[in-house]
Amino acid sequence: GAVVSQHPSWVICKSGTSVKIECRSLDFQATTMFWYRQFPKQSLMLMATSNEGSKATYEQGVEKDKFLINHASLTLSTLTVTSAHPEDSSFYICSARVSRDSETQYFGPGTRLLVL
Amino acid sequence: AQKITQTQPGMFVQEKEAVTLDCTYDTSDQSYGLFWYKQPSSGEMIFLIYQGSYDEQNATEGRYSLNFQKARKSANLVISASQLGDSAMYFCAMRDWIYNQGGKLIFGQGTELSVKP
């Protein structure tokens, strides 16, 4: 299957700092990437849909000024958590569709964020 | 509204036996796709199997098969000959077309499967 990477896999930061998470499609071009958030023992909640070259589409209740998404190329999308607070601590995971005609989404390994 | 329901928070199965994980869905769209993903403790989401709403045959991928009952709106995952490495969280997900041109998936609550030796 298609490979999606995320970096970093783990990040610990102080409250008030910003954290950038990268999502890369390694062996395919992804016109659309998705960012999810998952709390322990819970399901994945979609935060936003990231389309290459255009603004991200955020789900209801997700602060677009706090979670900045950039999809500058067909292989890279970034999520920046600005002014992180302890309640932002979570598991962030991205996914990508191989093509517009493909329904299967391939997920990155995820990034665990801990805000102290 | 679209919805995915997994009613089994946790399941146990003996090694080498088969197990069925339940999933029901709700959508008013006639065209949709159903997915199953496996999430081990490491956190990565592993794609297992896909069933399109117009597919007449149940999808199969190795030891995984999807028992698709359209009239009942259910898409249960069957794992045959369970292995210890199958212990993980399993998520059912749906993508419909009319309400969801962006392609996003809606996930169920998940079922934690434990395989006993």
PDB file of C-alpha atoms in Angstrom:
ATOM      1  CA  GLY A   1       0.000   0.000   0.000  1.00  0.00           C
ATOM      2  CA  ALA A   2       0.854   3.670  -0.213  1.00  0.00           C
ATOM      3  CA  VAL A   3       3.176   5.074   2.447  1.00  0.00           C
ATOM      4  CA  VAL A   4       2.485   8.172   4.498  1.00  0.00           C
ATOM      5  CA  SER A   5       4.999   9.493   6.995  1.00  0.00           C
ATOM      6  CA  GLN A   6       4.639  11.931   9.860  1.00  0.00           C
ATOM      7  CA  HIS A   7       7.249  13.921  11.699  1.00  0.00           C
ATOM      8  CA  PRO A   8       7.839  14.148  14.563  1.00  0.00           C
ATOM      9  CA  SER A   9       6.410  10.988  16.083  1.00  0.00           C
ATOM     10  CA  TRP A  10       6.640  12.441  19.586  1.00  0.00           C
ATOM     11  CA  VAL A  11       6.771  16.016  20.788  1.00  0.00           C
ATOM     12  CA  ILE A  12       6.762  17.517  24.259  1.00  0.00           C
ATOM     13  CA  CYS A  13       6.489  21.262  24.521  1.00  0.00           C
ATOM     14  CA  LYS A  14       5.800  24.013  27.005  1.00  0.00           C
ATOM     15  CA  SER A  15       2.447  25.720  27.150  1.00  0.00           C
ATOM     16  CA  GLY A  16       2.308  28.731  24.862  1.00  0.00           C
ATOM     17  CA  THR A  17       4.695  27.435  22.221  1.00  0.00           C
ATOM     18  CA  SER A  18       3.794  26.423  18.681  1.00  0.00           C
ATOM     19  CA  VAL A  19       4.333  22.969  17.271  1.00  0.00           C
ATOM     20  CA  LYS A  20       4.515  21.978  13.604  1.00  0.00           C
ATOM     21  CA  ILE A  21       3.662  18.466  12.448  1.00  0.00           C
ATOM     22  CA  GLU A  22       4.525  17.320   8.928  1.00  0.00           C
ATOM     23  CA  CYS A  23       2.626  14.753   6.883  1.00  0.00           C
ATOM     24  CA  ARG A  24       4.260  13.415   3.726  1.00  0.00           C
ATOM     25  CA  SER A  25       3.121  11.013   1.054  1.00  0.00           C
ATOM     26  CA  LEU A  26       6.282   9.122   0.140  1.00  0.00           C
ATOM     27  CA  ASP A  27       5.428   7.219  -3.016  1.00  0.00           C
ATOM     28  CA  PHE A  28       2.443   9.040  -4.436  1.00  0.00           C
ATOM     29  CA  GLN A  29       1.029  12.507  -4.902  1.00  0.00           C
ATOM     30  CA  ALA A  30      -1.818  13.370  -2.594  1.00  0.00           C
ATOM     31  CA  THR A  31      -4.172  16.101  -3.733  1.00  0.00           C
ATOM     32  CA  THR A  32      -6.133  15.704  -0.523  1.00  0.00           C
ATOM     33  CA  MET A  33      -4.887  15.044   2.976  1.00  0.00           C
ATOM     34  CA  PHE A  34      -6.867  14.818   6.172  1.00  0.00           C
ATOM     35  CA  TRP A  35      -5.947  15.688   9.741  1.00  0.00           C
ATOM     36  CA  TYR A  36      -7.472  13.786  12.640  1.00  0.00           C
ATOM     37  CA  ARG A  37      -7.220  14.023  16.381  1.00  0.00           C
ATOM     38  CA  GLN A  38      -7.625  11.099  18.736  1.00  0.00           C
ATOM     39  CA  PHE A  39      -7.884  11.077  22.517  1.00  0.00           C
ATOM     40  CA  PRO A  40      -7.020   7.877  24.440  1.00  0.00           C
ATOM     41  CA  LYS A  41      -9.521   5.075  23.976  1.00  0.00           C
ATOM     42  CA  GLN A  42     -11.624   7.217  21.653  1.00  0.00           C
ATOM     43  CA  SER A  43     -12.310   7.334  17.953  1.00  0.00           C
ATOM     44  CA  LEU A  44     -10.686   9.546  15.361  1.00  0.00           C
ATOM     45  CA  MET A  45     -12.214  12.967  14.957  1.00  0.00           C
ATOM     46  CA  LEU A  46     -11.631  14.769  11.696  1.00  0.00           C
ATOM     47  CA  MET A  47     -10.210  18.230  12.188  1.00  0.00           C
ATOM     48  CA  ALA A  48      -9.799  19.438   8.635  1.00  0.00           C
ATOM     49  CA  THR A  49      -9.455  18.497   4.997  1.00  0.00           C
ATOM     50  CA  SER A  50      -6.332  19.820   3.329  1.00  0.00           C
ATOM     51  CA  ASN A  51      -6.308  20.386  -0.427  1.00  0.00           C
ATOM     52  CA  GLU A  52      -3.122  21.177  -2.291  1.00  0.00           C
ATOM     53  CA  GLY A  53      -2.930  24.795  -3.298  1.00  0.00           C
ATOM     54  CA  SER A  54      -6.069  25.921  -1.514  1.00  0.00           C
ATOM     55  CA  LYS A  55      -7.308  26.704   1.941  1.00  0.00           C
ATOM     56  CA  ALA A  56      -8.125  23.867   4.283  1.00  0.00           C
ATOM     57  CA  THR A  57     -11.716  23.028   5.120  1.00  0.00           C
ATOM     58  CA  TYR A  58     -12.190  22.844   8.866  1.00  0.00           C
ATOM     59  CA  GLU A  59     -14.783  20.798  10.694  1.00  0.00           C
ATOM     60  CA  GLN A  60     -17.276  22.524  12.904  1.00  0.00           C
ATOM     61  CA  GLY A  61     -15.805  23.427  16.266  1.00  0.00           C
ATOM     62  CA  VAL A  62     -12.174  23.350  15.139  1.00  0.00           C
ATOM     63  CA  GLU A  63     -10.399  26.695  15.548  1.00  0.00           C
ATOM     64  CA  LYS A  64      -8.725  27.482  12.257  1.00  0.00           C
ATOM     65  CA  ASP A  65      -6.534  30.146  13.847  1.00  0.00           C
ATOM     66  CA  LYS A  66      -5.233  27.667  16.376  1.00  0.00           C
ATOM     67  CA  PHE A  67      -4.707  24.727  14.059  1.00  0.00           C
ATOM     68  CA  LEU A  68      -3.026  26.116  10.975  1.00  0.00           C
ATOM     69  CA  ILE A  69      -2.921  23.794   7.989  1.00  0.00           C
ATOM     70  CA  ASN A  70      -0.764  24.292   4.932  1.00  0.00           C
ATOM     71  CA  HIS A  71      -0.700  22.008   1.891  1.00  0.00           C
ATOM     72  CA  ALA A  72       1.983  23.610  -0.212  1.00  0.00           C
ATOM     73  CA  SER A  73       2.841  20.631  -2.392  1.00  0.00           C
ATOM     74  CA  LEU A  74       1.324  17.381  -3.567  1.00  0.00           C
ATOM     75  CA  THR A  75       3.394  15.418  -1.069  1.00  0.00           C
ATOM     76  CA  LEU A  76       3.397  17.603   2.028  1.00  0.00           C
ATOM     77  CA  SER A  77       0.818  18.975   4.412  1.00  0.00           C
ATOM     78  CA  THR A  78       1.649  20.606   7.741  1.00  0.00           C
ATOM     79  CA  LEU A  79      -0.398  21.150  10.874  1.00  0.00           C
ATOM     80  CA  THR A  80       0.767  23.860  13.249  1.00  0.00           C
ATOM     81  CA  VAL A  81      -0.692  23.953  16.732  1.00  0.00           C
ATOM     82  CA  THR A  82      -0.294  27.567  17.750  1.00  0.00           C
ATOM     83  CA  SER A  83       0.049  28.650  21.385  1.00  0.00           C
ATOM     84  CA  ALA A  84      -0.400  25.100  22.557  1.00  0.00           C
ATOM     85  CA  HIS A  85      -2.092  24.399  25.884  1.00  0.00           C
ATOM     86  CA  PRO A  86      -2.308  21.188  27.922  1.00  0.00           C
ATOM     87  CA  GLU A  87      -5.781  20.476  26.535  1.00  0.00           C
ATOM     88  CA  ASP A  88      -4.217  20.258  23.062  1.00  0.00           C
ATOM     89  CA  SER A  89      -2.291  17.182  24.180  1.00  0.00           C
ATOM     90  CA  SER A  90      -3.490  14.399  21.929  1.00  0.00           C
ATOM     91  CA  PHE A  91      -2.592  11.995  19.152  1.00  0.00           C
ATOM     92  CA  TYR A  92      -2.630  13.736  15.775  1.00  0.00           C
ATOM     93  CA  ILE A  93      -2.803  11.583  12.689  1.00  0.00           C
ATOM     94  CA  CYS A  94      -2.941  12.458   9.028  1.00  0.00           C
ATOM     95  CA  SER A  95      -4.169  10.506   6.051  1.00  0.00           C
ATOM     96  CA  ALA A  96      -4.024  10.862   2.304  1.00  0.00           C
ATOM     97  CA  ARG A  97      -5.930   9.597  -0.683  1.00  0.00           C
ATOM     98  CA  VAL A  98      -3.818   8.134  -3.427  1.00  0.00           C
ATOM     99  CA  SER A  99      -5.886   9.830  -6.110  1.00  0.00           C
ATOM    100  CA  ARG A 100      -9.217  11.505  -6.664  1.00  0.00           C
ATOM    101  CA  ASP A 101     -10.584   8.210  -7.930  1.00  0.00           C
ATOM    102  CA  SER A 102      -9.324   6.212  -4.990  1.00  0.00           C
ATOM    103  CA  GLU A 103     -11.542   5.844  -1.984  1.00  0.00           C
ATOM    104  CA  THR A 104      -8.933   4.325   0.293  1.00  0.00           C
ATOM    105  CA  GLN A 105      -7.139   6.621   2.687  1.00  0.00           C
ATOM    106  CA  TYR A 106      -3.694   5.691   3.940  1.00  0.00           C
ATOM    107  CA  PHE A 107      -2.694   6.934   7.340  1.00  0.00           C
ATOM    108  CA  GLY A 108       0.537   8.221   8.751  1.00  0.00           C
ATOM    109  CA  PRO A 109       1.940   6.716  11.954  1.00  0.00           C
ATOM    110  CA  GLY A 110       0.672   9.633  14.028  1.00  0.00           C
ATOM    111  CA  THR A 111       2.238  12.242  16.291  1.00  0.00           C
ATOM    112  CA  ARG A 112       1.818  12.223  20.045  1.00  0.00           C
ATOM    113  CA  LEU A 113       1.767  15.751  21.430  1.00  0.00           C
ATOM    114  CA  LEU A 114       2.199  16.465  25.121  1.00  0.00           C
ATOM    115  CA  VAL A 115       1.896  20.060  26.257  1.00  0.00           C
ATOM    116  CA  LEU A 116       3.226  20.740  29.730  1.00  0.00           C
TER     117      LEU A 116
ATOM    118  CA  ALA B   1     -27.110  12.427   9.248  1.00  0.00           C
ATOM    119  CA  GLN B   2     -24.389   9.940   8.519  1.00  0.00           C
ATOM    120  CA  LYS B   3     -23.442   7.717  11.413  1.00  0.00           C
ATOM    121  CA  ILE B   4     -21.357   4.653  12.133  1.00  0.00           C
ATOM    122  CA  THR B   5     -22.074   2.499  15.177  1.00  0.00           C
ATOM    123  CA  GLN B   6     -19.877  -0.170  16.704  1.00  0.00           C
ATOM    124  CA  THR B   7     -21.688  -1.636  19.685  1.00  0.00           C
ATOM    125  CA  GLN B   8     -18.906  -3.877  21.001  1.00  0.00           C
ATOM    126  CA  PRO B   9     -16.384  -1.871  23.063  1.00  0.00           C
ATOM    127  CA  GLY B  10     -14.327  -5.003  23.639  1.00  0.00           C
ATOM    128  CA  MET B  11     -14.157  -8.543  22.304  1.00  0.00           C
ATOM    129  CA  PHE B  12     -12.188 -11.639  23.246  1.00  0.00           C
ATOM    130  CA  VAL B  13     -11.393 -14.514  20.919  1.00  0.00           C
ATOM    131  CA  GLN B  14      -9.337 -17.654  21.266  1.00  0.00           C
ATOM    132  CA  GLU B  15      -6.338 -17.950  19.000  1.00  0.00           C
ATOM    133  CA  LYS B  16      -7.125 -19.732  15.703  1.00  0.00           C
ATOM    134  CA  GLU B  17     -10.857 -19.116  16.043  1.00  0.00           C
ATOM    135  CA  ALA B  18     -12.924 -16.757  13.899  1.00  0.00           C
ATOM    136  CA  VAL B  19     -14.413 -13.543  15.250  1.00  0.00           C
ATOM    137  CA  THR B  20     -17.005 -11.085  13.946  1.00  0.00           C
ATOM    138  CA  LEU B  21     -16.835  -7.391  14.738  1.00  0.00           C
ATOM    139  CA  ASP B  22     -20.120  -5.564  14.289  1.00  0.00           C
ATOM    140  CA  CYS B  23     -20.695  -2.332  12.430  1.00  0.00           C
ATOM    141  CA  THR B  24     -23.930  -0.638  11.443  1.00  0.00           C
ATOM    142  CA  TYR B  25     -24.238   2.548   9.481  1.00  0.00           C
ATOM    143  CA  ASP B  26     -26.797   5.148   8.601  1.00  0.00           C
ATOM    144  CA  THR B  27     -26.873   7.234   5.472  1.00  0.00           C
ATOM    145  CA  SER B  28     -29.521   8.403   3.059  1.00  0.00           C
ATOM    146  CA  ASP B  29     -27.063   8.257   0.180  1.00  0.00           C
ATOM    147  CA  GLN B  30     -27.301   5.326  -2.230  1.00  0.00           C
ATOM    148  CA  SER B  31     -23.624   5.506  -3.089  1.00  0.00           C
ATOM    149  CA  TYR B  32     -21.141   5.059  -0.270  1.00  0.00           C
ATOM    150  CA  GLY B  33     -18.059   3.136   0.802  1.00  0.00           C
ATOM    151  CA  LEU B  34     -17.330   1.205   3.953  1.00  0.00           C
ATOM    152  CA  PHE B  35     -13.892   0.626   5.418  1.00  0.00           C
ATOM    153  CA  TRP B  36     -12.268  -1.263   8.225  1.00  0.00           C
ATOM    154  CA  TYR B  37      -9.034  -0.132   9.830  1.00  0.00           C
ATOM    155  CA  LYS B  38      -6.867  -1.767  12.476  1.00  0.00           C
ATOM    156  CA  GLN B  39      -5.063   0.320  15.070  1.00  0.00           C
ATOM    157  CA  PRO B  40      -2.466  -1.523  17.173  1.00  0.00           C
ATOM    158  CA  SER B  41      -1.086   0.002  20.349  1.00  0.00           C
ATOM    159  CA  SER B  42       1.563   1.812  18.306  1.00  0.00           C
ATOM    160  CA  GLY B  43      -1.200   4.045  16.983  1.00  0.00           C
ATOM    161  CA  GLU B  44      -0.848   3.612  13.242  1.00  0.00           C
ATOM    162  CA  MET B  45      -4.041   3.054  11.288  1.00  0.00           C
ATOM    163  CA  ILE B  46      -3.789   0.042   9.000  1.00  0.00           C
ATOM    164  CA  PHE B  47      -6.259  -0.287   6.132  1.00  0.00           C
ATOM    165  CA  LEU B  48      -7.829  -3.742   6.081  1.00  0.00           C
ATOM    166  CA  ILE B  49     -10.735  -3.896   3.659  1.00  0.00           C
ATOM    167  CA  TYR B  50     -13.147  -1.825   1.569  1.00  0.00           C
ATOM    168  CA  GLN B  51     -16.721  -2.454   0.393  1.00  0.00           C
ATOM    169  CA  GLY B  52     -18.538  -0.235  -2.071  1.00  0.00           C
ATOM    170  CA  SER B  53     -22.296   0.067  -1.758  1.00  0.00           C
ATOM    171  CA  TYR B  54     -22.806  -1.216  -5.298  1.00  0.00           C
ATOM    172  CA  ASP B  55     -20.468  -4.173  -4.918  1.00  0.00           C
ATOM    173  CA  GLU B  56     -22.566  -7.293  -5.182  1.00  0.00           C
ATOM    174  CA  GLN B  57     -20.044  -9.583  -3.593  1.00  0.00           C
ATOM    175  CA  ASN B  58     -18.660  -9.328  -0.093  1.00  0.00           C
ATOM    176  CA  ALA B  59     -15.119  -8.012  -0.012  1.00  0.00           C
ATOM    177  CA  THR B  60     -12.342 -10.344   1.095  1.00  0.00           C
ATOM    178  CA  GLU B  61      -8.674  -9.708   1.816  1.00  0.00           C
ATOM    179  CA  GLY B  62      -6.772 -12.688   3.091  1.00  0.00           C
ATOM    180  CA  ARG B  63      -8.126 -13.582   6.537  1.00  0.00           C
ATOM    181  CA  TYR B  64     -10.444 -10.572   6.501  1.00  0.00           C
ATOM    182  CA  SER B  65     -13.895 -10.575   4.984  1.00  0.00           C
ATOM    183  CA  LEU B  66     -16.672  -8.058   5.156  1.00  0.00           C
ATOM    184  CA  ASN B  67     -20.195  -9.367   5.697  1.00  0.00           C
ATOM    185  CA  PHE B  68     -22.159  -6.681   3.870  1.00  0.00           C
ATOM    186  CA  GLN B  69     -25.922  -6.695   4.431  1.00  0.00           C
ATOM    187  CA  LYS B  70     -27.215  -3.640   2.664  1.00  0.00           C
ATOM    188  CA  ALA B  71     -30.855  -3.907   3.707  1.00  0.00           C
ATOM    189  CA  ARG B  72     -29.829  -4.115   7.345  1.00  0.00           C
ATOM    190  CA  LYS B  73     -27.167  -1.439   6.878  1.00  0.00           C
ATOM    191  CA  SER B  74     -24.511  -3.579   8.450  1.00  0.00           C
ATOM    192  CA  ALA B  75     -20.904  -4.176   7.465  1.00  0.00           C
ATOM    193  CA  ASN B  76     -19.429  -6.648   9.900  1.00  0.00           C
ATOM    194  CA  LEU B  77     -15.772  -7.612   9.767  1.00  0.00           C
ATOM    195  CA  VAL B  78     -14.956 -11.300  10.010  1.00  0.00           C
ATOM    196  CA  ILE B  79     -11.436 -12.317  10.952  1.00  0.00           C
ATOM    197  CA  SER B  80     -10.740 -15.985  10.386  1.00  0.00           C
ATOM    198  CA  ALA B  81      -8.083 -18.001  12.215  1.00  0.00           C
ATOM    199  CA  SER B  82      -7.269 -15.266  14.728  1.00  0.00           C
ATOM    200  CA  GLN B  83      -3.650 -14.634  15.557  1.00  0.00           C
ATOM    201  CA  LEU B  84      -2.088 -12.999  18.605  1.00  0.00           C
ATOM    202  CA  GLY B  85      -1.016 -10.122  16.379  1.00  0.00           C
ATOM    203  CA  ASP B  86      -4.656  -9.377  15.628  1.00  0.00           C
ATOM    204  CA  SER B  87      -5.040  -7.895  19.111  1.00  0.00           C
ATOM    205  CA  ALA B  88      -5.766  -4.226  18.428  1.00  0.00           C
ATOM    206  CA  MET B  89      -8.456  -1.601  18.121  1.00  0.00           C
ATOM    207  CA  TYR B  90     -10.654  -1.965  15.040  1.00  0.00           C
ATOM    208  CA  PHE B  91     -12.524   0.910  13.471  1.00  0.00           C
ATOM    209  CA  CYS B  92     -15.335   0.832  10.955  1.00  0.00           C
ATOM    210  CA  ALA B  93     -15.633   3.911   8.752  1.00  0.00           C
ATOM    211  CA  MET B  94     -17.882   5.235   6.018  1.00  0.00           C
ATOM    212  CA  ARG B  95     -17.572   7.676   3.174  1.00  0.00           C
ATOM    213  CA  ASP B  96     -20.674   8.741   1.331  1.00  0.00           C
ATOM    214  CA  TRP B  97     -20.791  10.776  -1.836  1.00  0.00           C
ATOM    215  CA  ILE B  98     -23.679  13.237  -1.825  1.00  0.00           C
ATOM    216  CA  TYR B  99     -22.997  14.809   1.546  1.00  0.00           C
ATOM    217  CA  ASN B 100     -19.287  14.339   1.435  1.00  0.00           C
ATOM    218  CA  GLN B 101     -17.643  15.468  -1.757  1.00  0.00           C
ATOM    219  CA  GLY B 102     -14.384  16.034   0.076  1.00  0.00           C
ATOM    220  CA  GLY B 103     -13.871  12.368   0.777  1.00  0.00           C
ATOM    221  CA  LYS B 104     -13.700  12.490   4.539  1.00  0.00           C
ATOM    222  CA  LEU B 105     -14.355   9.384   6.572  1.00  0.00           C
ATOM    223  CA  ILE B 106     -16.720   9.045   9.491  1.00  0.00           C
ATOM    224  CA  PHE B 107     -15.480   6.598  12.099  1.00  0.00           C
ATOM    225  CA  GLY B 108     -17.265   4.379  14.577  1.00  0.00           C
ATOM    226  CA  GLN B 109     -16.315   4.224  18.232  1.00  0.00           C
ATOM    227  CA  GLY B 110     -14.052   1.230  17.733  1.00  0.00           C
ATOM    228  CA  THR B 111     -13.873  -2.311  19.104  1.00  0.00           C
ATOM    229  CA  GLU B 112     -10.895  -3.503  21.103  1.00  0.00           C
ATOM    230  CA  LEU B 113     -10.098  -7.080  20.153  1.00  0.00           C
ATOM    231  CA  SER B 114      -8.008  -9.278  22.406  1.00  0.00           C
ATOM    232  CA  VAL B 115      -6.781 -12.626  21.131  1.00  0.00           C
ATOM    233  CA  LYS B 116      -6.105 -15.207  23.842  1.00  0.00           C
ATOM    234  CA  PRO B 117      -3.377 -17.831  23.393  1.00  0.00           C
TER     235      PRO B 117
END
